[in-house]
Tab-separated table of C-alpha atoms and ligand atoms in Angstrom:
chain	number	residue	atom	x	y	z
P	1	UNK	CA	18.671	52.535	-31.379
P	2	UNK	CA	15.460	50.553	-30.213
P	3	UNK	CA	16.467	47.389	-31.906
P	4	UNK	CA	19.581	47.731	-29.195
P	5	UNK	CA	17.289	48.574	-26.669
P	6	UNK	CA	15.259	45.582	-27.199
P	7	UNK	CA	18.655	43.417	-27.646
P	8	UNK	CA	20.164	44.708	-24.237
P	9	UNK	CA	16.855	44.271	-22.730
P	10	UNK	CA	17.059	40.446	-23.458
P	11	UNK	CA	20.277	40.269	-22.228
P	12	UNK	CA	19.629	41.543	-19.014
P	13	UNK	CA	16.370	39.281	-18.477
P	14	UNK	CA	18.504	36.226	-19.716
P	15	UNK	CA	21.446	37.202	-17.212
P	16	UNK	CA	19.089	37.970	-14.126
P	17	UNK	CA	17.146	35.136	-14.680
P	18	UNK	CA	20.000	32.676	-15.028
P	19	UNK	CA	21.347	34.263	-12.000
P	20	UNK	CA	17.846	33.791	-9.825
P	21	UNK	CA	17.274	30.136	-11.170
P	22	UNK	CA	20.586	28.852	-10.239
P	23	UNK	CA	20.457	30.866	-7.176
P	24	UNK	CA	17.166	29.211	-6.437
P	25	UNK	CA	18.392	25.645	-7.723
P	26	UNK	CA	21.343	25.893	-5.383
P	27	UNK	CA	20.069	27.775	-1.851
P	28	UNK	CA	16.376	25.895	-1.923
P	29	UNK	CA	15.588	22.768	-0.534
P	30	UNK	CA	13.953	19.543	-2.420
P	31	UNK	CA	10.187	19.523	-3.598
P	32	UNK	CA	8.507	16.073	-2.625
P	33	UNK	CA	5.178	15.063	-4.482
P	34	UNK	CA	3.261	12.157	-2.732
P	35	UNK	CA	1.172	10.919	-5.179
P	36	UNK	CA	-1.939	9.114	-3.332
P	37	UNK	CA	-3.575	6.562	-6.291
P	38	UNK	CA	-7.182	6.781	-5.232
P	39	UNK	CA	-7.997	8.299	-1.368
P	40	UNK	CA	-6.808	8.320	2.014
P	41	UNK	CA	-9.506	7.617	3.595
P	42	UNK	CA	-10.069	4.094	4.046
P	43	UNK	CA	-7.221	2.884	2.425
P	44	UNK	CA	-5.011	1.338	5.154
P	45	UNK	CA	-2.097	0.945	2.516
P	46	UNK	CA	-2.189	4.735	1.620
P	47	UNK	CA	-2.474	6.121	5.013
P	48	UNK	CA	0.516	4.824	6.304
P	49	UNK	CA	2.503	5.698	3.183
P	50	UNK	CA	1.025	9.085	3.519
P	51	UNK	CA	2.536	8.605	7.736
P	52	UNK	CA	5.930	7.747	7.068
P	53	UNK	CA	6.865	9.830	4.332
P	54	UNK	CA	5.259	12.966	6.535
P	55	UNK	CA	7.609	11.646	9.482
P	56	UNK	CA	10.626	11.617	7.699
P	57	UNK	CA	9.990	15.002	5.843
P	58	UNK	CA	9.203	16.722	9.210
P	59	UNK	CA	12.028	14.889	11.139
P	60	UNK	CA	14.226	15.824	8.662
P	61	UNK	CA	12.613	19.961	8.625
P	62	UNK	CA	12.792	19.833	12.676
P	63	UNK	CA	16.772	18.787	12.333
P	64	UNK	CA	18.600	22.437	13.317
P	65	UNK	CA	21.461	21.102	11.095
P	66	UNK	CA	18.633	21.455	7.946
P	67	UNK	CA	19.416	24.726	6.442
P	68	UNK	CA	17.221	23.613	3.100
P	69	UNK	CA	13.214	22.771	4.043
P	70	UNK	CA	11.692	19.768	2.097
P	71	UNK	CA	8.576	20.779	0.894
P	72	UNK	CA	6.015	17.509	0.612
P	73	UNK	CA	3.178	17.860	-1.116
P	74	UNK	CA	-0.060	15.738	-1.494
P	75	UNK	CA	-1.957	14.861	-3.919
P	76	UNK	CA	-5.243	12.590	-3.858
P	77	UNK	CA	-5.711	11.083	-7.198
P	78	UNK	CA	-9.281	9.912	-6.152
P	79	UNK	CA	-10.878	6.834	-7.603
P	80	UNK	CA	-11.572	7.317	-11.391
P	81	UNK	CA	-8.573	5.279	-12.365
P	82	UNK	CA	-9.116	6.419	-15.927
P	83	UNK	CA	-7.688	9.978	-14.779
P	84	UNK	CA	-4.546	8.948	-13.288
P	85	UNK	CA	-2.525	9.333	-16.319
P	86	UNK	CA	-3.829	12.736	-16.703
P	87	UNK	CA	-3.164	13.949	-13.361
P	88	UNK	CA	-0.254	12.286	-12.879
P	89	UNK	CA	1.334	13.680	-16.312
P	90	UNK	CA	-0.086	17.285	-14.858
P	91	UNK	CA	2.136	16.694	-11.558
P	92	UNK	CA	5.232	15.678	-13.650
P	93	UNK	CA	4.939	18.345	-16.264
P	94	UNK	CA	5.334	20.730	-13.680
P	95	UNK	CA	8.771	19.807	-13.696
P	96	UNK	CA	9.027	20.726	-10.125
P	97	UNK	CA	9.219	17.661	-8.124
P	98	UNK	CA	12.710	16.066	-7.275
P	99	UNK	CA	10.781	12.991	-6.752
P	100	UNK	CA	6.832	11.097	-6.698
P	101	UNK	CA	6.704	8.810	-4.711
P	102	UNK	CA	3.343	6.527	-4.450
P	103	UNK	CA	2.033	3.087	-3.932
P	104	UNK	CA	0.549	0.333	-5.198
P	105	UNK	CA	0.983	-2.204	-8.367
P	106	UNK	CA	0.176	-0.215	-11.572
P	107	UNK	CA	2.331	2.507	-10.631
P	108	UNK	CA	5.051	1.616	-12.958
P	109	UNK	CA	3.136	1.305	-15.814
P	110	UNK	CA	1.311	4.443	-15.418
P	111	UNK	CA	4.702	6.636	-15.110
P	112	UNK	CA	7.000	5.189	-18.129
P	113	UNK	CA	4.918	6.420	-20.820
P	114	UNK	CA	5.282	9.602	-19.193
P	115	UNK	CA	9.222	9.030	-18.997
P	116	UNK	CA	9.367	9.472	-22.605
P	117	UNK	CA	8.832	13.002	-22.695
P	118	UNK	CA	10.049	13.810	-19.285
P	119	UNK	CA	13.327	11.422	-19.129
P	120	UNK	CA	14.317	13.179	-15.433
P	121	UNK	CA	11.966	12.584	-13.072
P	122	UNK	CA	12.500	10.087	-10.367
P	123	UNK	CA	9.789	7.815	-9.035
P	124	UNK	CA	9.820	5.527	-5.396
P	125	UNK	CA	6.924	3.356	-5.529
P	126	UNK	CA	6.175	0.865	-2.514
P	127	UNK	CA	3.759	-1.979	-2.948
P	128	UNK	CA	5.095	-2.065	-6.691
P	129	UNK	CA	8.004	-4.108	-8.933
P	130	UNK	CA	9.589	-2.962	-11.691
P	131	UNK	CA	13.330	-3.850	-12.215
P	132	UNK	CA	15.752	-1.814	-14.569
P	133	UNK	CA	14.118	1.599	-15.283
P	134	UNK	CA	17.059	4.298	-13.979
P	135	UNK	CA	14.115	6.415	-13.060
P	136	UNK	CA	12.541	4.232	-10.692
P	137	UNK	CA	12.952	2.617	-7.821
P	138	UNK	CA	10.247	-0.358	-6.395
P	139	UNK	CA	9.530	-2.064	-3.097
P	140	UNK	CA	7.219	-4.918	-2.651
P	141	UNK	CA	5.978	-6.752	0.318
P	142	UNK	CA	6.010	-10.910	0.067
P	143	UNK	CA	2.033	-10.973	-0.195
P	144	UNK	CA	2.062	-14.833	-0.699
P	145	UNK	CA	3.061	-14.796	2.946
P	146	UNK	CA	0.923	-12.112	3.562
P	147	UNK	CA	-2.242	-13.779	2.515
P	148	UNK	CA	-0.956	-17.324	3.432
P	149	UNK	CA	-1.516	-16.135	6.717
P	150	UNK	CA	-4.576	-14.576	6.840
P	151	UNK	CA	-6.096	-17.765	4.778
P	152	UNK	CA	-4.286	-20.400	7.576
P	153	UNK	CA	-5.726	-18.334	10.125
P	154	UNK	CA	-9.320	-18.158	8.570
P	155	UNK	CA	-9.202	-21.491	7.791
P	156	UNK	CA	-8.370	-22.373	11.504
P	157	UNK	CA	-11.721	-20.404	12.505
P	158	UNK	CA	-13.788	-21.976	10.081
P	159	UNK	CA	-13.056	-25.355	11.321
P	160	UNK	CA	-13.024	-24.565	15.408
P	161	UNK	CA	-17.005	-25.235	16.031
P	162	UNK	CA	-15.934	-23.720	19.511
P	163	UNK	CA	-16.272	-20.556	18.085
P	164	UNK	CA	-19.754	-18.702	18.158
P	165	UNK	CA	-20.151	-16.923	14.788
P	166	UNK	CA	-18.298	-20.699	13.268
P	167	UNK	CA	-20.903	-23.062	11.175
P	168	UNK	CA	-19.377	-26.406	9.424
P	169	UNK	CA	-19.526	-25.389	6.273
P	170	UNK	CA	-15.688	-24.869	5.416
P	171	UNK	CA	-16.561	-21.940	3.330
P	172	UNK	CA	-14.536	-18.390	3.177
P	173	UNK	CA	-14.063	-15.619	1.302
P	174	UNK	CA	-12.111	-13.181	-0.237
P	175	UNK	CA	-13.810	-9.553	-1.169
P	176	UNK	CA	-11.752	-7.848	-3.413
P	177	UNK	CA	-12.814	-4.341	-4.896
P	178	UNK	CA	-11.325	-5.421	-8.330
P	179	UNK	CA	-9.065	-7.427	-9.937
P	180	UNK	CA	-5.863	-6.930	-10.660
P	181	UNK	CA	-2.193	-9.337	-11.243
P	182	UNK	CA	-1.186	-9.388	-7.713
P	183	UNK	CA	-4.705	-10.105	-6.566
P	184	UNK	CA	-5.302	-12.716	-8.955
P	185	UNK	CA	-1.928	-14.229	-8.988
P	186	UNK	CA	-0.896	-14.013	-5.496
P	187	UNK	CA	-2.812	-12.756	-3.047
P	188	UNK	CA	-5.878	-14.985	-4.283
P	189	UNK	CA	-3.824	-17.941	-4.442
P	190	UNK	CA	-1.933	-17.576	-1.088
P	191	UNK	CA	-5.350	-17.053	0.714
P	192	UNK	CA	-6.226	-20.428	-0.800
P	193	UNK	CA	-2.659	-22.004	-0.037
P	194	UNK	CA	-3.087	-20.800	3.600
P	195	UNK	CA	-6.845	-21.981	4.209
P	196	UNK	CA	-6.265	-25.126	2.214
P	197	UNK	CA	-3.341	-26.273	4.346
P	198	UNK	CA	-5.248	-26.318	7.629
P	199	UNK	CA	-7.802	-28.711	5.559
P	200	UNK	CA	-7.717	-29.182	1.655
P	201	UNK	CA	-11.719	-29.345	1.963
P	202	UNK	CA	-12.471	-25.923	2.450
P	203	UNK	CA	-13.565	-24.067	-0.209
P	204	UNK	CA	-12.744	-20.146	-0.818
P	205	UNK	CA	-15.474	-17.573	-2.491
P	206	UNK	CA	-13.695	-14.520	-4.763
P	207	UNK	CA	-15.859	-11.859	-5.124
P	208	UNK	CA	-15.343	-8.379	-6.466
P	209	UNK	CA	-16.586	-4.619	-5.303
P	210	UNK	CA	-16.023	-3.038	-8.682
P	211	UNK	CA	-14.599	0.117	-7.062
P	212	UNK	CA	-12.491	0.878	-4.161
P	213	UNK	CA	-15.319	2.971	-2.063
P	214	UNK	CA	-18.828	1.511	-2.272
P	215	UNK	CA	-19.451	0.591	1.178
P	216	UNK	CA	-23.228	-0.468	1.090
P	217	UNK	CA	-21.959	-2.376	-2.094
P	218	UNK	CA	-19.730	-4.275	0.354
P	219	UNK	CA	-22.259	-4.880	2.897
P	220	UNK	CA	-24.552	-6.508	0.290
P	221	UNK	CA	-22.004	-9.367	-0.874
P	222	UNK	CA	-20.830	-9.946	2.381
P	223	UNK	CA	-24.523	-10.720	3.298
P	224	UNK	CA	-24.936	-12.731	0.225
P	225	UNK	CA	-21.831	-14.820	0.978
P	226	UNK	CA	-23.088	-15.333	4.850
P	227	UNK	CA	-26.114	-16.331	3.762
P	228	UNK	CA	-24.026	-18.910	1.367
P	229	UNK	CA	-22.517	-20.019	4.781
P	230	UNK	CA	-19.453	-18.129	4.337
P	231	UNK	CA	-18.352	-17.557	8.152
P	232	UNK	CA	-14.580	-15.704	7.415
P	233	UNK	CA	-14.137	-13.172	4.981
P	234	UNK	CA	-11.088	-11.464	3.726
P	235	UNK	CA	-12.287	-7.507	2.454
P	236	UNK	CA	-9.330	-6.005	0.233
P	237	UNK	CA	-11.447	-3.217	-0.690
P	238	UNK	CA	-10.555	0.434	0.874
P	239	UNK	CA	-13.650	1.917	1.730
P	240	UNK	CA	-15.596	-0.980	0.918
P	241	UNK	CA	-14.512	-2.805	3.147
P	242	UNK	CA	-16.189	-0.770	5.995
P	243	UNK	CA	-19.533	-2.186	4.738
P	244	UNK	CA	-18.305	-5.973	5.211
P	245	UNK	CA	-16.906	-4.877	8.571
P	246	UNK	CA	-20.863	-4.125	9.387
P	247	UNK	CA	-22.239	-6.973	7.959
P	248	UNK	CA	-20.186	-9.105	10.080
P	249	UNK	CA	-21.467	-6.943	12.754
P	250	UNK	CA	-24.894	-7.152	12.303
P	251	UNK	CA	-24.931	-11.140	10.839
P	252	UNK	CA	-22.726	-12.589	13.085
P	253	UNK	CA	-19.423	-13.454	11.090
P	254	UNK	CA	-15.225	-12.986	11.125
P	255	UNK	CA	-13.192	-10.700	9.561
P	256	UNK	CA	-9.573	-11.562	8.657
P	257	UNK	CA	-8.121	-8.102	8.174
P	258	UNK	CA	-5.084	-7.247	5.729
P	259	UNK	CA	-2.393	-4.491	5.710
P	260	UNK	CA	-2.784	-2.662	9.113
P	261	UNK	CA	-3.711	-4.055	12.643
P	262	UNK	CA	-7.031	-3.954	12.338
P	263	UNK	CA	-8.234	-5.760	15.577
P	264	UNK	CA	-9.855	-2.659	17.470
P	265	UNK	CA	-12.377	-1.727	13.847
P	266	UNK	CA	-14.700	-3.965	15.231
P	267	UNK	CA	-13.882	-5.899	18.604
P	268	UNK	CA	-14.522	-9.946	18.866
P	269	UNK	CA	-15.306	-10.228	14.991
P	270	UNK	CA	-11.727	-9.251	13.617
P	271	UNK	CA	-10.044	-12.708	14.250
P	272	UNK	CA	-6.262	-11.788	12.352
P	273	UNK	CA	-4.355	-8.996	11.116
P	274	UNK	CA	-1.859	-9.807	8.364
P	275	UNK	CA	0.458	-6.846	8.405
P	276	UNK	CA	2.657	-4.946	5.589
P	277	UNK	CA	5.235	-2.516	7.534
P	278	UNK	CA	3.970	0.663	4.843
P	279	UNK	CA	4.515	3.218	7.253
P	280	UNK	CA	7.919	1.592	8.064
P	281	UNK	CA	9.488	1.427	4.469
P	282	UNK	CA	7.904	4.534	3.075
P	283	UNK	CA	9.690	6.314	6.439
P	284	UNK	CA	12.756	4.822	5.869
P	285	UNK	CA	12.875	5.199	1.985
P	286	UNK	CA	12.100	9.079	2.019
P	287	UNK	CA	15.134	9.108	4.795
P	288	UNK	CA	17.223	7.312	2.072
P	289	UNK	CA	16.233	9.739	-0.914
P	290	UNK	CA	16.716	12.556	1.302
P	291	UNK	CA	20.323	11.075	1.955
P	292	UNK	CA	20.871	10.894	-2.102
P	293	UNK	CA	20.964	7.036	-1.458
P	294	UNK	CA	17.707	5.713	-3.467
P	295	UNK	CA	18.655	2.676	-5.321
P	296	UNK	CA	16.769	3.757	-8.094
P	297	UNK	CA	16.830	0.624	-11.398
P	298	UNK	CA	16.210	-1.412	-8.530
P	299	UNK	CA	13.232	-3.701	-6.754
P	300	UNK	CA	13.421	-5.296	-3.910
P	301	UNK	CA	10.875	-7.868	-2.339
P	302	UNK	CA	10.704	-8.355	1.189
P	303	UNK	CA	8.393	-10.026	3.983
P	304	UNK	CA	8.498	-11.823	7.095
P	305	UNK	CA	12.051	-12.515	7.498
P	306	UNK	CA	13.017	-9.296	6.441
P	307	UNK	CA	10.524	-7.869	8.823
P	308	UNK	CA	8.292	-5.651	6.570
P	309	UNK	CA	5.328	-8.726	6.239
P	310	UNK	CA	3.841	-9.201	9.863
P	311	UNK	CA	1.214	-11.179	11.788
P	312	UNK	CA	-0.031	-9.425	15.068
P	313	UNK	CA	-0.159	-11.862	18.055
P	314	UNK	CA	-0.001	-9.487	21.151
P	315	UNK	CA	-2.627	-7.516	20.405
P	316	UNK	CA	-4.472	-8.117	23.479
P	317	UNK	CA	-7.991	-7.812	21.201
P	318	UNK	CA	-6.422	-10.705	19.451
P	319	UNK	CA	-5.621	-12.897	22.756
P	320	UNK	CA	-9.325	-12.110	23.595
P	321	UNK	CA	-11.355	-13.174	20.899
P	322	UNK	CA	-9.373	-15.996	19.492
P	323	UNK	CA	-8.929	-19.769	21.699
P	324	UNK	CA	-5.477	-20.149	22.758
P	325	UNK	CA	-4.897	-23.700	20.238
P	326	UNK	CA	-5.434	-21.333	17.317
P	327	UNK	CA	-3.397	-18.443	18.827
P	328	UNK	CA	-0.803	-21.300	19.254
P	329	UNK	CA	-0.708	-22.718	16.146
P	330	UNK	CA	-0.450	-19.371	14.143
P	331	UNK	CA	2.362	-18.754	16.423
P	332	UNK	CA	3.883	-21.766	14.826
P	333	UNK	CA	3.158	-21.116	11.363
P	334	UNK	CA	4.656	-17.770	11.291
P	335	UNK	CA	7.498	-19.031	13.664
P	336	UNK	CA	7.738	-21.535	10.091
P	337	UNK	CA	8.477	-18.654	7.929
P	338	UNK	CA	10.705	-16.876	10.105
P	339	UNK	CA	12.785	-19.757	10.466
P	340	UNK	CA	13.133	-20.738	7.310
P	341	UNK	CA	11.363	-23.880	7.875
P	342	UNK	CA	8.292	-23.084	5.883
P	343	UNK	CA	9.545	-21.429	2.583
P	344	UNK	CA	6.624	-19.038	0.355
P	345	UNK	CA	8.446	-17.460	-1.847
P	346	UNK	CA	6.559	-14.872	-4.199
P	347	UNK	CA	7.667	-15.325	-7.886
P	348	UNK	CA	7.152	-11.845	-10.217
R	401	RBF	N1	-5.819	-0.371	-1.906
R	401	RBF	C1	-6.492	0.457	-1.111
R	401	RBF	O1	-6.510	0.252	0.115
R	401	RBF	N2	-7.170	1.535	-1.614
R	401	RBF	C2	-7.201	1.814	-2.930
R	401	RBF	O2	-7.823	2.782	-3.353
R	401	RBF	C3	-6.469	0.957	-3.810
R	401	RBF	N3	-6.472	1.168	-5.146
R	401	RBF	C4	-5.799	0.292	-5.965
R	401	RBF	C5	-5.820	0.487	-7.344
R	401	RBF	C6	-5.149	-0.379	-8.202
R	401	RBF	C7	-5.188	-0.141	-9.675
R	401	RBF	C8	-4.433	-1.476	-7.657
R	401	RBF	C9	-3.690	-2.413	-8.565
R	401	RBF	C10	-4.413	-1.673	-6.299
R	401	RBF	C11	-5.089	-0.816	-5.432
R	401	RBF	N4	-5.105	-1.007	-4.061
R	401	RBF	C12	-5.787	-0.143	-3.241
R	401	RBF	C13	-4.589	-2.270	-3.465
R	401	RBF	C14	-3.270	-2.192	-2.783
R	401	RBF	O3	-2.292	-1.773	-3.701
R	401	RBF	C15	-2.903	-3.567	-2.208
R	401	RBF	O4	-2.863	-4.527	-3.244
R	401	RBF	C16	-3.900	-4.047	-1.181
R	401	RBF	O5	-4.073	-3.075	-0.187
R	401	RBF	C17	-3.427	-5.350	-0.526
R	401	RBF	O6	-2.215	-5.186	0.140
């Protein structure tokens, strides 16, 4: 008698719950997880992933057609890079999320281990390549254009004695806040490529944070390179780079900024903005996951003729604090691209 009780007991749970799990499965909407690698604050790249996938989730909510909410949620990995695995195994184990999407270069490798023992989840990751995993899907911007530009246009400013903060030293820099293949292989090297082909003499400084945050860590080697006669520095170093932005401040040097228009951080020392259109492609990739249309096995580069790699020229701080002959001539450059006339392309 109880041994049928217990039997008919399991039966029911087993029926009810099949019943409210399929339910559930079929009436509810889709569970996004935006996985943020480090913090939002500071971190240009992040915030406007963090922007378009919010717009697309809440256009897509606001819709009166949507019967089925999206529900996004955010997580900040922070900046021990050690615990990434960890949490990021934590967010897939919960089994929850139809995808993760996230951004930057070491994405990839940090999700396939965790493929192995959770073969179903789906991964977008922007600023990242990996070609031929069915699980995920990458997107990278053309960062050899990208940084050509910012080094052509910070080698144009080093060699204009016109300009007030300019000496005629030919020396720049790039402050990185560590280093990592695309740094070292591309973004490094374009920098160069771009500063070298306004004149092969000047000479490009690489020096690294150690951490994506430290912003009176920044400030220090920024002085230290000024004092070197550095007069343009490139900071690719989240919250770091707020420290460099005050040293050029307070010393009297220019900032070539990277990933977001950053001409208004600190007016008449920010001489470019090299632009990747984040917000953009994470907007318009959520849209296409939401749509079931995610290419996912694939990776696709783009940049400047694709529209997703930028250089700001109308930004009136821009007109402002650079001459019109260099204005002109990185007009011309990045005409170049566009046209086909000056080819960069970025080999994986
Ligand atoms: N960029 C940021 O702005 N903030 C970060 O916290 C950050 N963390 C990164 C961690 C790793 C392991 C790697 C490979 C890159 C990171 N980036 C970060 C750099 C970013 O992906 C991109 O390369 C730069 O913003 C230049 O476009």
């Amino acid at each position: 008698m109880y041994k049928k009780f217990i039997l008919l007991l399991i039966v029911f749970y087993t029926i009810t719950f099949t019943v409210f799990s399929n339910g559930s499965k079929e009436n509810s909407g889709k569970n996004i997880a935006l996985f943020i690698p480090g913090e939002l604050s500071g971190s240009p790249v992040y915030q406007m992933l963090n922007d378009g996938v919010t717009k697309a989730v809440n256009e897509y909510n606001s819709n009166p057609k949507t019967t089925n909410k999206i529900n996004l949620s955010i997580f900040e990995a922070q900046s021990n890079q050690a615990e990434w695995g960890k949490k990021l195994t934590a967010l897939v184990a919960q089994q929850k999320y139809d995808v993760i999407i996230s951004s930057n270069p070491s994405m990839p490798d940090f999700a396939k281990p965790i493929l192995k023992d959770f073969p179903d989840q789906k991964f977008i990751f922007l600023d990242a390549y990996e070609s031929g995993n069915p699980n995920i899907a990458t997107i990278q911007y053309n960062q050899r254009e990208q940084a050509y530009l910012a080094g052509y246009s910070a080698g144009l400013v080093t060699t204009d004695s016109s300009l007030l903060y300019a000496n005629k030293d030919l020396k720049i820099a790039l402050v990185a806040a560590q280093e990592y293949p695309v740094m070292n292989t591309i973004i490094l090297p374009g920098f160069i490529e771009g500063a070298q082909a306004v004149n092969p003499d000047i000479s490009v400084e690489f020096r690294i944070v150690g951490n994506w945050y430290d912003a009176t860590k920044g400030a220090e080697i920024a002085k230290s390179l000024y004092d070197s006669g550095v007069d343009v520095i490139l900071p690719i170093a989240g919250g770091a780079s707020q420290g460099i932005i005050s040293a050029a401040k307070q010393y009297g040097f220019y900032i070539t900024w990277f990933d977001d228009n950053g001409f208004n951080k600190a007016p008449g020392y920010i001489v470019s903005s090299s632009v990747m259109s984040q917000e953009k492609m994470a907007y318009e990739q959520t849209k296409l996951f939401l749509e079931g249309k995610t290419k996912f096995g694939s990776a696709k580069t783009v940049g400047i003729k694709d529209g997703y790699v930028q250089f700001i020229l109308d930004d009136p701080l821009f007109i402002k604090t650079v001459p019109e002959s260099i204005r002109k001539k990185m007009t011309d450059v990045y005409e170049n691209i566009k046209s086909g006339t000056l080819v960069l392309e970025q080999t994986n």
